[in-house]
Coordinates of C-alpha atoms in Angstrom, one line a residue:
X1 CA -36.4 152.7 36.0
X2 CA -39.6 153.0 34.1
X3 CA -42.0 155.7 34.6
X4 CA -45.4 154.8 36.0
X5 CA -48.1 154.2 33.4
X6 CA -50.1 157.3 32.8
X7 CA -53.7 157.4 33.9
X8 CA -55.9 157.8 30.8
X9 CA -58.2 160.8 30.7
X10 CA -61.0 158.4 29.6
X11 CA -61.7 155.0 31.2
X12 CA -60.7 152.0 29.1
X13 CA -63.3 149.8 27.6
X14 CA -63.5 146.0 27.5
X15 CA -61.2 145.7 24.5
X16 CA -58.6 147.8 26.1
X17 CA -58.8 145.6 29.2
X18 CA -58.2 142.5 27.1
X19 CA -55.2 144.2 25.5
X20 CA -53.8 145.3 28.8
X21 CA -54.0 141.8 30.2
X22 CA -51.5 140.6 27.6
X23 CA -49.0 143.4 28.2
X24 CA -46.2 142.9 30.6
X25 CA -46.6 144.7 34.0
X26 CA -43.6 146.8 34.8
X27 CA -44.5 147.6 38.4
X28 CA -45.7 145.2 41.0
X29 CA -49.5 145.3 41.1
X30 CA -51.3 145.6 44.4
X31 CA -53.5 142.7 45.4
X32 CA -56.6 144.9 45.8
X33 CA -56.1 146.4 42.4
X34 CA -55.7 143.0 40.7
X35 CA -58.8 141.7 42.5
X36 CA -60.8 144.7 41.3
X37 CA -59.6 144.1 37.7
X38 CA -60.7 140.4 37.9
X39 CA -64.1 141.4 39.3
X40 CA -64.6 143.9 36.5
X41 CA -63.6 141.4 33.9
X42 CA -66.0 138.8 35.2
X43 CA -68.9 141.3 35.2
X44 CA -68.1 142.2 31.6
X45 CA -67.8 138.6 30.5
X46 CA -71.2 137.7 32.0
X47 CA -73.1 140.8 30.7
X48 CA -75.7 140.2 28.0
X49 CA -74.8 141.0 24.5
X50 CA -77.5 143.6 24.2
X51 CA -76.0 145.6 27.1
X52 CA -73.1 147.9 26.3
X53 CA -70.0 147.3 28.3
X54 CA -69.3 149.7 31.1
X55 CA -66.3 150.2 33.3
X56 CA -66.7 150.7 37.0
X57 CA -64.8 153.7 38.3
X58 CA -63.0 153.3 41.6
X59 CA -63.9 155.6 44.4
X60 CA -67.6 155.6 43.8
X61 CA -67.7 157.8 40.7
X62 CA -70.2 155.5 39.0
X63 CA -70.2 153.7 35.6
X64 CA -69.0 155.6 32.6
X65 CA -70.0 154.4 29.1
X66 CA -67.1 153.4 26.9
X67 CA -67.0 154.6 23.3
X68 CA -68.2 151.9 21.0
X69 CA -66.5 153.3 17.9
X70 CA -62.8 152.2 17.7
X71 CA -62.0 155.3 15.5
X72 CA -63.5 157.7 18.0
X73 CA -61.5 156.0 20.8
X74 CA -58.3 156.3 18.8
X75 CA -59.0 160.0 18.1
X76 CA -59.5 160.7 21.8
X77 CA -56.1 159.0 22.5
X78 CA -54.4 161.1 19.9
X79 CA -56.0 164.3 21.2
X80 CA -54.0 163.9 24.4
X81 CA -54.9 164.8 28.0
X82 CA -55.2 168.5 27.2
X83 CA -58.3 168.1 25.1
X84 CA -60.7 169.2 27.8
X85 CA -58.4 171.8 29.4
X86 CA -55.5 173.2 27.4
X87 CA -53.2 173.7 30.4
X88 CA -53.9 170.7 32.6
X89 CA -53.7 166.9 32.1
X90 CA -57.1 165.2 31.9
X91 CA -58.9 164.1 35.1
X92 CA -57.8 160.9 36.7
X93 CA -59.8 158.2 38.4
X94 CA -59.4 158.7 42.2
X95 CA -57.8 155.8 44.0
X96 CA -57.9 154.7 47.6
X97 CA -54.6 155.5 49.3
X98 CA -54.0 151.8 50.0
X99 CA -53.8 151.1 46.2
X100 CA -50.9 153.6 45.9
X101 CA -48.6 151.4 47.9
X102 CA -47.4 148.2 46.2
X103 CA -46.9 144.8 47.7
X104 CA -43.5 144.0 49.3
X105 CA -40.8 143.2 46.7
X106 CA -38.9 140.0 46.4
X107 CA -36.1 139.3 48.9
X108 CA -33.1 141.6 48.3
X109 CA -30.3 140.2 46.2
X110 CA -26.7 139.9 47.1
X111 CA -25.6 142.6 44.5
X112 CA -27.9 145.1 46.1
X113 CA -26.7 144.3 49.6
X114 CA -23.0 144.7 48.6
X115 CA -23.8 148.1 47.0
X116 CA -25.7 149.2 50.1
X117 CA -22.8 148.1 52.3
X118 CA -20.3 150.0 50.1
X119 CA -22.5 153.2 50.4
X120 CA -22.6 152.9 54.2
X121 CA -18.8 152.4 54.5
X122 CA -18.0 155.3 52.2
X123 CA -20.4 157.5 54.0
X124 CA -18.7 156.7 57.3
X125 CA -15.2 157.2 56.0
X126 CA -15.6 160.2 53.6
X127 CA -18.5 162.4 54.8
X128 CA -17.2 163.2 58.2
X129 CA -14.7 165.8 57.0
X130 CA -17.0 168.0 55.0
X131 CA -18.5 167.9 51.5
X132 CA -16.9 168.0 48.1
X133 CA -16.2 165.2 45.6
X134 CA -17.1 162.7 48.3
X135 CA -20.8 163.2 47.7
X136 CA -20.5 162.0 44.2
X137 CA -18.3 159.1 45.4
X138 CA -21.0 158.0 47.9
X139 CA -23.9 158.5 45.4
X140 CA -22.5 156.1 42.9
X141 CA -22.8 152.8 44.9
X142 CA -26.2 154.0 46.1
X143 CA -27.3 154.4 42.5
X144 CA -26.0 150.9 41.8
X145 CA -28.0 149.5 44.6
X146 CA -31.2 151.0 43.2
X147 CA -30.3 149.8 39.7
X148 CA -29.7 146.2 40.9
X149 CA -33.0 146.2 42.9
X150 CA -35.0 147.6 39.9
X151 CA -33.4 145.0 37.6
X152 CA -34.4 142.2 39.9
X153 CA -38.1 143.0 39.6
X154 CA -37.9 143.7 35.8
X155 CA -38.0 147.5 35.8
X156 CA -36.2 149.1 32.9
X157 CA -34.7 152.5 32.6
X158 CA -36.6 154.9 30.4
X159 CA -35.8 158.4 29.0
X160 CA -37.3 160.4 31.9
X161 CA -35.7 158.0 34.5
X162 CA -32.3 158.7 32.9
X163 CA -33.0 162.4 32.8
X164 CA -33.8 162.6 36.5
X165 CA -30.8 160.4 37.4
X166 CA -28.2 162.2 35.3
X167 CA -29.6 165.5 36.6
X168 CA -29.2 164.4 40.2
X169 CA -25.6 163.4 39.7
X170 CA -24.9 166.6 37.8
X171 CA -26.2 168.6 40.8
X172 CA -23.8 166.7 43.1
X173 CA -21.0 168.2 41.0
X174 CA -21.7 171.6 42.5
X175 CA -20.2 170.9 46.0
X176 CA -17.2 169.3 44.1
X177 CA -16.6 172.6 42.2
X178 CA -17.8 175.4 44.6
X179 CA -16.8 176.3 48.1
X180 CA -19.9 178.4 48.9
X181 CA -22.3 176.6 51.2
X182 CA -25.6 178.1 50.2
X183 CA -25.6 177.0 46.5
X184 CA -24.3 173.7 47.6
X185 CA -27.2 173.2 50.0
X186 CA -29.8 173.9 47.2
X187 CA -27.9 171.6 44.8
X188 CA -27.9 168.7 47.3
X189 CA -31.6 169.1 48.2
X190 CA -32.4 169.2 44.5
X191 CA -30.3 166.1 43.8
X192 CA -32.2 164.1 46.4
X193 CA -35.5 165.3 44.9
X194 CA -34.4 164.3 41.3
X195 CA -33.2 160.9 42.6
X196 CA -36.5 160.3 44.2
X197 CA -38.3 161.2 41.0
X198 CA -36.1 158.8 39.1
X199 CA -37.1 156.0 41.3
X200 CA -40.8 156.7 41.4
X201 CA -41.4 157.8 37.8
X202 CA -44.1 160.4 38.6
X203 CA -45.6 162.6 35.9
X204 CA -48.7 164.4 37.2
X205 CA -48.6 167.6 39.4
X206 CA -49.3 165.8 42.6
X207 CA -47.1 162.9 41.5
X208 CA -44.1 165.1 40.9
X209 CA -44.6 167.0 44.2
X210 CA -45.0 163.9 46.3
X211 CA -42.5 161.8 44.3
X212 CA -39.7 164.3 44.9
X213 CA -39.9 163.6 48.7
X214 CA -41.3 160.1 48.4
X215 CA -37.9 158.6 49.1
X216 CA -38.3 159.4 52.8
X217 CA -41.4 157.2 52.9
X218 CA -39.3 154.2 52.1
X219 CA -36.7 154.5 54.9
X220 CA -38.4 152.3 57.5
X221 CA -39.7 149.7 55.0
X222 CA -36.3 149.7 53.3
X223 CA -34.5 148.9 56.6
X224 CA -36.9 146.1 57.3
X225 CA -36.6 144.7 53.8
X226 CA -32.8 144.8 54.0
X227 CA -32.8 143.1 57.4
X228 CA -35.0 140.3 56.2
X229 CA -32.9 139.7 53.2
X230 CA -29.7 139.7 55.2
X231 CA -31.1 137.3 57.8
X232 CA -32.4 134.9 55.1
X233 CA -29.1 134.8 53.4
X234 CA -27.2 134.4 56.6
X235 CA -29.3 131.4 57.6
X236 CA -28.8 129.7 54.2
X237 CA -25.1 130.5 53.7
X238 CA -23.4 130.5 57.1
X239 CA -20.3 128.9 55.8
X240 CA -19.9 131.5 53.0
X241 CA -20.4 134.4 55.4
X242 CA -17.8 133.0 57.8
X243 CA -15.3 132.6 54.9
X244 CA -16.0 136.2 53.7
X245 CA -15.4 137.6 57.2
X246 CA -12.2 135.7 57.7
X247 CA -10.9 136.8 54.3
X248 CA -11.7 140.5 55.0
X249 CA -10.0 140.3 58.4
X250 CA -6.8 138.8 57.0
X251 CA -6.7 141.4 54.2
X252 CA -7.2 144.2 56.6
X253 CA -4.4 143.0 58.9
X254 CA -2.0 142.6 55.9
X255 CA -2.8 146.1 54.7
X256 CA -2.2 147.7 58.1
X257 CA 1.0 145.9 58.8
X258 CA 2.7 146.3 55.5
X259 CA 1.3 149.8 54.9
X260 CA 2.8 150.9 58.2
X261 CA 6.2 149.4 57.3
X262 CA 6.3 151.1 53.9
X263 CA 5.1 154.4 55.3
X264 CA 7.9 154.4 57.9
X265 CA 10.4 153.4 55.2
X266 CA 9.6 156.3 52.8
X267 CA 8.3 159.7 53.6
X268 CA 6.8 160.3 50.2
X269 CA 4.8 157.1 50.4
X270 CA 3.7 158.0 53.9
X271 CA 2.5 161.4 52.6
X272 CA 0.6 159.7 49.7
X273 CA -0.9 157.1 52.0
X274 CA -2.0 159.9 54.4
X275 CA -3.7 161.8 51.6
X276 CA -5.5 158.8 50.3
X277 CA -6.8 157.3 53.5
X278 CA -9.6 158.9 55.5
X279 CA -8.5 160.7 58.7
X280 CA -10.6 159.0 61.3
X281 CA -10.0 159.0 65.0
X282 CA -11.4 157.1 67.9
X283 CA -13.1 160.2 69.3
X284 CA -15.1 160.5 66.1
X285 CA -16.5 157.0 66.5
X286 CA -20.2 158.1 67.3
X287 CA -20.2 160.6 64.4
X288 CA -18.8 158.1 62.0
X289 CA -21.3 155.4 63.2
X290 CA -24.1 157.9 62.6
X291 CA -22.9 158.5 59.0
X292 CA -22.7 154.8 58.5
X293 CA -26.3 154.4 59.5
X294 CA -27.3 157.4 57.4
X295 CA -25.7 155.9 54.3
X296 CA -27.1 152.5 55.0
X297 CA -30.7 153.8 55.4
X298 CA -30.4 156.0 52.4
X299 CA -29.1 153.3 50.1
X300 CA -31.7 150.8 51.3
X301 CA -34.5 153.3 50.9
X302 CA -33.4 154.0 47.3
X303 CA -33.2 150.2 46.5
X304 CA -36.5 149.5 48.1
X305 CA -38.2 152.4 46.2
X306 CA -36.6 151.1 43.0
X307 CA -38.1 147.6 43.7
X308 CA -41.5 148.8 44.9
X309 CA -42.2 152.4 44.0
X310 CA -45.3 154.1 45.4
X311 CA -47.7 155.2 42.7
X312 CA -47.9 158.9 43.7
X313 CA -49.6 159.6 40.4
X314 CA -52.7 158.0 41.9
X315 CA -53.2 161.0 44.1
X316 CA -55.8 163.2 42.5
X317 CA -57.8 166.3 43.2
X318 CA -61.4 166.5 42.1
X319 CA -61.8 169.2 39.4
X320 CA -63.7 172.3 40.4
X321 CA -67.2 173.0 39.2
X322 CA -67.0 174.7 35.7
X323 CA -68.2 178.3 35.7
X324 CA -70.1 180.2 33.1
X325 CA -68.1 182.0 30.5
X326 CA -69.0 185.5 31.7
X327 CA -68.6 184.6 35.4
X328 CA -65.2 183.1 34.7
X329 CA -63.7 185.4 32.1
X330 CA -64.8 188.9 33.3
X331 CA -62.6 189.1 36.4
X332 CA -59.6 187.8 34.4
X333 CA -60.2 190.3 31.6
X334 CA -60.3 193.1 34.2
X335 CA -57.0 191.8 35.6
X336 CA -55.5 191.8 32.1
X337 CA -56.5 195.4 31.6
X338 CA -54.9 196.4 34.9
X339 CA -51.7 194.6 33.8
X340 CA -51.8 196.3 30.5
X341 CA -52.2 199.8 32.1
X342 CA -49.2 199.2 34.4
X343 CA -47.1 197.8 31.6
X344 CA -47.8 200.8 29.4
X345 CA -46.2 203.0 32.0
X346 CA -43.3 200.7 32.4
X347 CA -42.4 200.7 28.8
X348 CA -40.7 204.1 29.2
X349 CA -38.3 202.5 31.6
X350 CA -37.7 199.3 29.6
X351 CA -36.9 201.3 26.5
X352 CA -34.6 203.8 28.1
X353 CA -36.8 206.5 29.6
X354 CA -35.2 206.2 33.0
X355 CA -34.3 209.9 33.2
X356 CA -37.8 210.9 32.1
X357 CA -39.4 208.9 34.9
X358 CA -37.2 210.5 37.5
X359 CA -38.0 213.9 36.2
X360 CA -41.8 213.4 36.2
X361 CA -42.3 211.4 39.3
X362 CA -39.7 213.0 41.5
X363 CA -37.8 210.1 43.3
X364 CA -34.0 210.1 43.5
X365 CA -32.0 207.6 41.5
X366 CA -31.5 205.4 44.6
X367 CA -35.2 205.6 45.7
X368 CA -36.4 204.4 42.3
X369 CA -33.9 201.6 42.1
X370 CA -35.0 200.3 45.5
X371 CA -38.7 200.8 44.7
X372 CA -41.1 198.1 43.4
X373 CA -39.0 195.0 42.8
X374 CA -40.5 193.0 45.7
X375 CA -44.0 194.1 44.7
X376 CA -43.4 192.9 41.2
X377 CA -42.0 189.6 42.5
X378 CA -45.1 189.0 44.6
X379 CA -47.3 190.0 41.6
X380 CA -45.6 187.3 39.5
X381 CA -46.1 184.6 42.2
X382 CA -49.8 185.6 42.7
X383 CA -50.4 185.4 39.0
X384 CA -49.3 181.8 39.0
X385 CA -51.8 181.2 41.8
X386 CA -54.6 183.0 39.8
X387 CA -53.8 180.8 36.8
X388 CA -54.0 177.6 38.8
X389 CA -57.4 178.6 40.3
X390 CA -58.7 179.8 37.0
X391 CA -57.9 176.5 35.4
X392 CA -59.7 174.7 38.2
X393 CA -63.0 176.5 37.5
X394 CA -62.5 177.1 33.8
X395 CA -65.5 176.3 31.5
X396 CA -65.1 173.0 29.8
X397 CA -68.1 172.9 27.4
X398 CA -66.3 172.5 24.0
X399 CA -64.1 174.2 21.5
X400 CA -65.4 177.7 22.2
X401 CA -64.6 177.3 25.9
X402 CA -61.1 176.1 25.1
X403 CA -60.5 179.1 22.9
X404 CA -61.7 181.4 25.6
X405 CA -59.4 179.8 28.2
X406 CA -56.4 180.0 25.9
X407 CA -57.1 183.6 24.9
X408 CA -57.6 185.0 28.4
X409 CA -54.9 183.1 30.3
X410 CA -52.5 183.3 27.4
X411 CA -52.8 187.1 27.4
X412 CA -52.3 187.1 31.2
X413 CA -49.1 185.0 30.8
X414 CA -47.7 187.3 28.1
X415 CA -48.4 190.4 30.3
X416 CA -46.8 188.7 33.3
X417 CA -43.7 188.1 31.2
X418 CA -43.4 191.9 30.7
X419 CA -43.9 192.3 34.5
X420 CA -41.0 189.9 35.0
X421 CA -38.8 191.9 32.6
X422 CA -39.8 195.1 34.5
X423 CA -38.8 193.5 37.8
X424 CA -35.5 192.4 36.5
X425 CA -34.9 195.9 35.1
X426 CA -35.6 197.3 38.6
X427 CA -33.1 194.9 40.1
X428 CA -30.5 195.8 37.5
X429 CA -30.9 199.5 38.5
X430 CA -30.7 198.5 42.1
X431 CA -27.5 196.6 41.6
X432 CA -26.0 199.4 39.6
X433 CA -26.6 201.7 42.5
X434 CA -25.5 199.6 45.5
X435 CA -23.6 196.5 44.1
X436 CA -24.5 192.9 44.0
X437 CA -25.2 190.8 47.1
X438 CA -26.3 187.2 47.8
X439 CA -29.9 188.2 48.4
X440 CA -30.1 190.3 45.3
X441 CA -28.7 187.7 43.0
X442 CA -30.9 185.0 44.5
X443 CA -34.2 186.9 44.1
X444 CA -33.2 187.9 40.6
X445 CA -32.6 184.2 39.8
X446 CA -36.0 183.3 41.2
X447 CA -37.7 186.0 39.2
X448 CA -36.0 184.8 36.1
X449 CA -37.1 181.2 36.7
X450 CA -40.7 182.4 37.2
X451 CA -40.5 183.9 33.7
X452 CA -39.3 180.5 32.4
X453 CA -42.3 178.9 34.1
X454 CA -44.6 181.4 32.4
X455 CA -43.1 180.4 29.0
X456 CA -43.7 176.7 29.8
X457 CA -47.3 177.4 30.7
X458 CA -47.8 179.3 27.4
X459 CA -46.3 176.3 25.6
X460 CA -48.7 173.9 27.4
X461 CA -51.6 176.0 26.3
X462 CA -50.6 175.5 22.7
X463 CA -49.1 172.0 22.6
X464 CA -50.8 170.4 25.6
X465 CA -49.9 169.9 29.3
X466 CA -48.8 166.2 29.2
X467 CA -45.2 167.0 30.3
X468 CA -45.8 170.3 31.9
X469 CA -45.3 169.1 35.5
X470 CA -42.0 167.4 34.6
X471 CA -40.9 170.3 32.5
X472 CA -41.3 172.7 35.4
X473 CA -39.4 170.3 37.6
X474 CA -36.6 170.1 35.0
X475 CA -36.5 173.9 34.7
X476 CA -36.1 174.2 38.5
X477 CA -33.3 171.6 38.5
X478 CA -31.5 173.3 35.6
X479 CA -31.8 176.7 37.4
X480 CA -30.3 175.3 40.6
X481 CA -27.5 173.6 38.6
X482 CA -26.7 176.8 36.6
X483 CA -26.8 178.9 39.7
X484 CA -24.3 176.7 41.4
X485 CA -22.0 176.4 38.4
X486 CA -22.1 180.1 37.9
X487 CA -20.5 180.5 41.3
X488 CA -22.6 183.4 42.7
X489 CA -19.9 184.4 45.3
X490 CA -17.4 184.9 42.4
X491 CA -20.0 186.9 40.4
X492 CA -20.7 189.1 43.4
X493 CA -17.0 189.8 44.0
X494 CA -16.3 190.5 40.4
X495 CA -19.2 192.9 40.0
X496 CA -18.2 194.9 43.2
X497 CA -14.6 195.0 42.1
X498 CA -15.7 196.3 38.7
X499 CA -17.7 199.0 40.4
X500 CA -14.7 200.0 42.4
X501 CA -12.7 200.5 39.2
X502 CA -15.4 202.9 38.1
X503 CA -14.9 205.0 41.2
X504 CA -18.1 203.7 42.9
X505 CA -18.3 202.8 46.6
X506 CA -17.4 199.2 47.7
X507 CA -18.4 197.4 50.9
X508 CA -15.3 195.5 51.9
X509 CA -16.9 194.5 55.2
X510 CA -19.5 192.5 53.2
X511 CA -17.1 191.1 50.6
X512 CA -14.7 189.6 53.2
X513 CA -17.5 187.4 54.4
X514 CA -17.8 185.6 51.1
X515 CA -16.5 182.1 50.4
X516 CA -13.2 181.1 48.8
X517 CA -14.9 181.2 45.4
X518 CA -14.5 185.0 45.6
X519 CA -10.7 185.0 46.0
X520 CA -9.7 185.3 42.3
X521 CA -11.8 188.5 42.0
X522 CA -10.9 190.0 45.4
X523 CA -7.2 189.3 44.7
X524 CA -7.2 192.0 42.0
X525 CA -8.1 194.8 44.4
X526 CA -5.4 197.3 45.2
X527 CA -3.8 197.4 48.7
X528 CA -4.9 197.8 51.4
X529 CA -8.4 196.8 50.2
X530 CA -7.1 193.5 48.9
X531 CA -5.7 192.4 52.3
X532 CA -8.8 193.6 54.1
X533 CA -11.1 191.7 51.8
X534 CA -9.0 188.5 51.9
X535 CA -8.2 188.6 55.7
X536 CA -11.2 186.5 56.9
X537 CA -11.2 184.1 54.0
X538 CA -7.5 183.4 54.5
X539 CA -8.0 182.9 58.2
X540 CA -10.7 180.4 57.5
X541 CA -8.6 178.4 55.0
X542 CA -5.6 178.4 57.3
X543 CA -7.7 177.1 60.1
X544 CA -8.8 174.0 58.2
X545 CA -6.9 171.3 56.3
X546 CA -9.6 169.0 54.7
X547 CA -8.6 165.9 52.8
X548 CA -8.8 165.8 49.0
X549 CA -12.2 164.2 48.9
X550 CA -13.7 167.1 51.0
X551 CA -12.0 169.9 49.2
X552 CA -13.8 171.7 46.4
X553 CA -12.1 173.0 43.3
X554 CA -12.9 176.5 44.3
X555 CA -11.2 176.1 47.7
X556 CA -8.1 174.5 46.1
X557 CA -7.8 177.3 43.6
X558 CA -8.1 179.9 46.4
X559 CA -5.3 178.2 48.4
X560 CA -3.1 178.3 45.3
X561 CA -3.7 182.0 44.7
X562 CA -3.1 183.0 48.3
X563 CA 0.1 180.9 48.5
X564 CA 1.5 182.6 45.4
X565 CA 0.7 186.1 46.6
X566 CA 0.5 186.1 50.4
X567 CA -2.1 188.5 51.8
X568 CA -0.1 190.7 54.1
X569 CA -2.5 191.8 56.9
X570 CA -0.9 194.1 59.5
X571 CA -4.0 195.8 60.7
X572 CA -3.4 199.1 58.9
X573 CA -6.2 200.2 56.6
X574 CA -8.6 197.5 57.8
X575 CA -11.6 198.1 60.1
X576 CA -13.6 195.9 62.4
X577 CA -16.5 194.3 60.5
X578 CA -19.8 196.0 61.3
X579 CA -18.2 199.1 62.9
X580 CA -19.4 201.3 60.0
X581 CA -15.9 202.9 59.6
X582 CA -15.1 201.0 56.5
X583 CA -18.4 202.0 54.8
X584 CA -17.7 205.6 55.8
X585 CA -14.2 205.5 54.3
X586 CA -15.6 204.2 50.9
X587 CA -18.8 206.2 50.8
X588 CA -19.1 208.7 47.9
X589 CA -22.6 210.0 48.3
X590 CA -25.6 209.6 50.6
X591 CA -27.3 207.1 48.3
X592 CA -25.1 204.2 49.5
X593 CA -27.3 201.4 50.8
X594 CA -25.8 198.5 52.7
X595 CA -28.8 196.2 51.7

């Protein structure tokens, strides 16, 4: 679906309005917006020749003179939205909230209804047994419903639309590949956000933030739109609906009767049929019905958004009052000096002076490894807030002001990147002392992503901020996808097993609580540690038998490994989780930290 047209940083003049009137409109135009355009055009057409044309700005901002020189206007277009502020898109004309919402789309078409119905049925049949490849299976007809609805109103897919859509589907591959629930949760939430962005086509900061959750705004209107379309079609084609219902009923009866006969005649066919068909019982009726409604509402919301997207890019925040150069720059320069002083002391650690720091400052190896990471993480987050506020009140007088903003904030970003490197080095020392855990790998991934955001901000200061909001969103989605595909539980298990081979302590009580993704690494431990580590995972796998569509590749691989080499657990050498005995048995020094 096409992205929403960007708001120009300068209001169009009369010639632009005449050109725009001949261009095709991709999105449905609100009636109020069209009326405002007609009123403005009539005022311009009736203005005397001696009076320069002006464009009335919505929201009471007053008239702004349009540039009379066509070359000057073209230069301003080429300059891009970062001309006034090197890190932010140009200011937008504020719009009333009512103009953000389009008029109701045309009645829903049959292709969209069939795709919505397929989504609802697949949700009811496949999602009740867990998550796995079934999420991708359900997402495909929902995406088709949105495509048919967008095609019906003339919306065309564009590069950013395809980027969001492909990214969302790629994120849904994480639950198909990994058994761990926590990266799966982040991947599914991110996939929904990218799907919503694909349907809305947002590009500004507020547009990207609101557009990522804007799909939920279309749930109720989508249900109403689908019901009206279904009712209108039923009234006009009663004979066709009756024939379709009769055909479906006859086909279902034939499948049930002959499928049961063939299953009873051949055990292999019965096993194949049992693996392919969903395992649904009468007792699960309410749960399956809820999943049907969930799939129906989600697919209709996606189709309705594709047909009538909300223009979230119309949400604007008034720019702050520009400050004087000294008033604005002096606090930031002081902050840069503080960062530089801190970094000068950190360079000894970054370049191998770890032993020197311990000798001069006095902390033990474990104390220094635990020290400072969280403070540096918060420093990075607060720096992003400082940059956002500084851009809001940055001086905007001309070329000198732009140079000042780039110099001061660019220096702050570069220094913050060194702080990010220092924080990651601290976490590396921490992990080397105590081993890797879910919390440690998660916060390290967040810190690494913040460093990527800093690099993107630096690039926006040089090349312009036109795509900065979408670039940050893409970086977040890529980070979540890479985190899921990396299989954090497998990395945690592998790192701890490697430490055990180096005669370092290992926390078996923690490792046995990991998911099935950790089985390949834990399976290489010597006995009895191997049996202790795999005991809980094997018990979980033995207690469940999900169908193929709810089984991840990681779980299937773990089952195969455990079947080939059975984990013999007789109680000897294993300790109750949380008792502390296991940690005591593997402790080598007093620096062992369970965090």
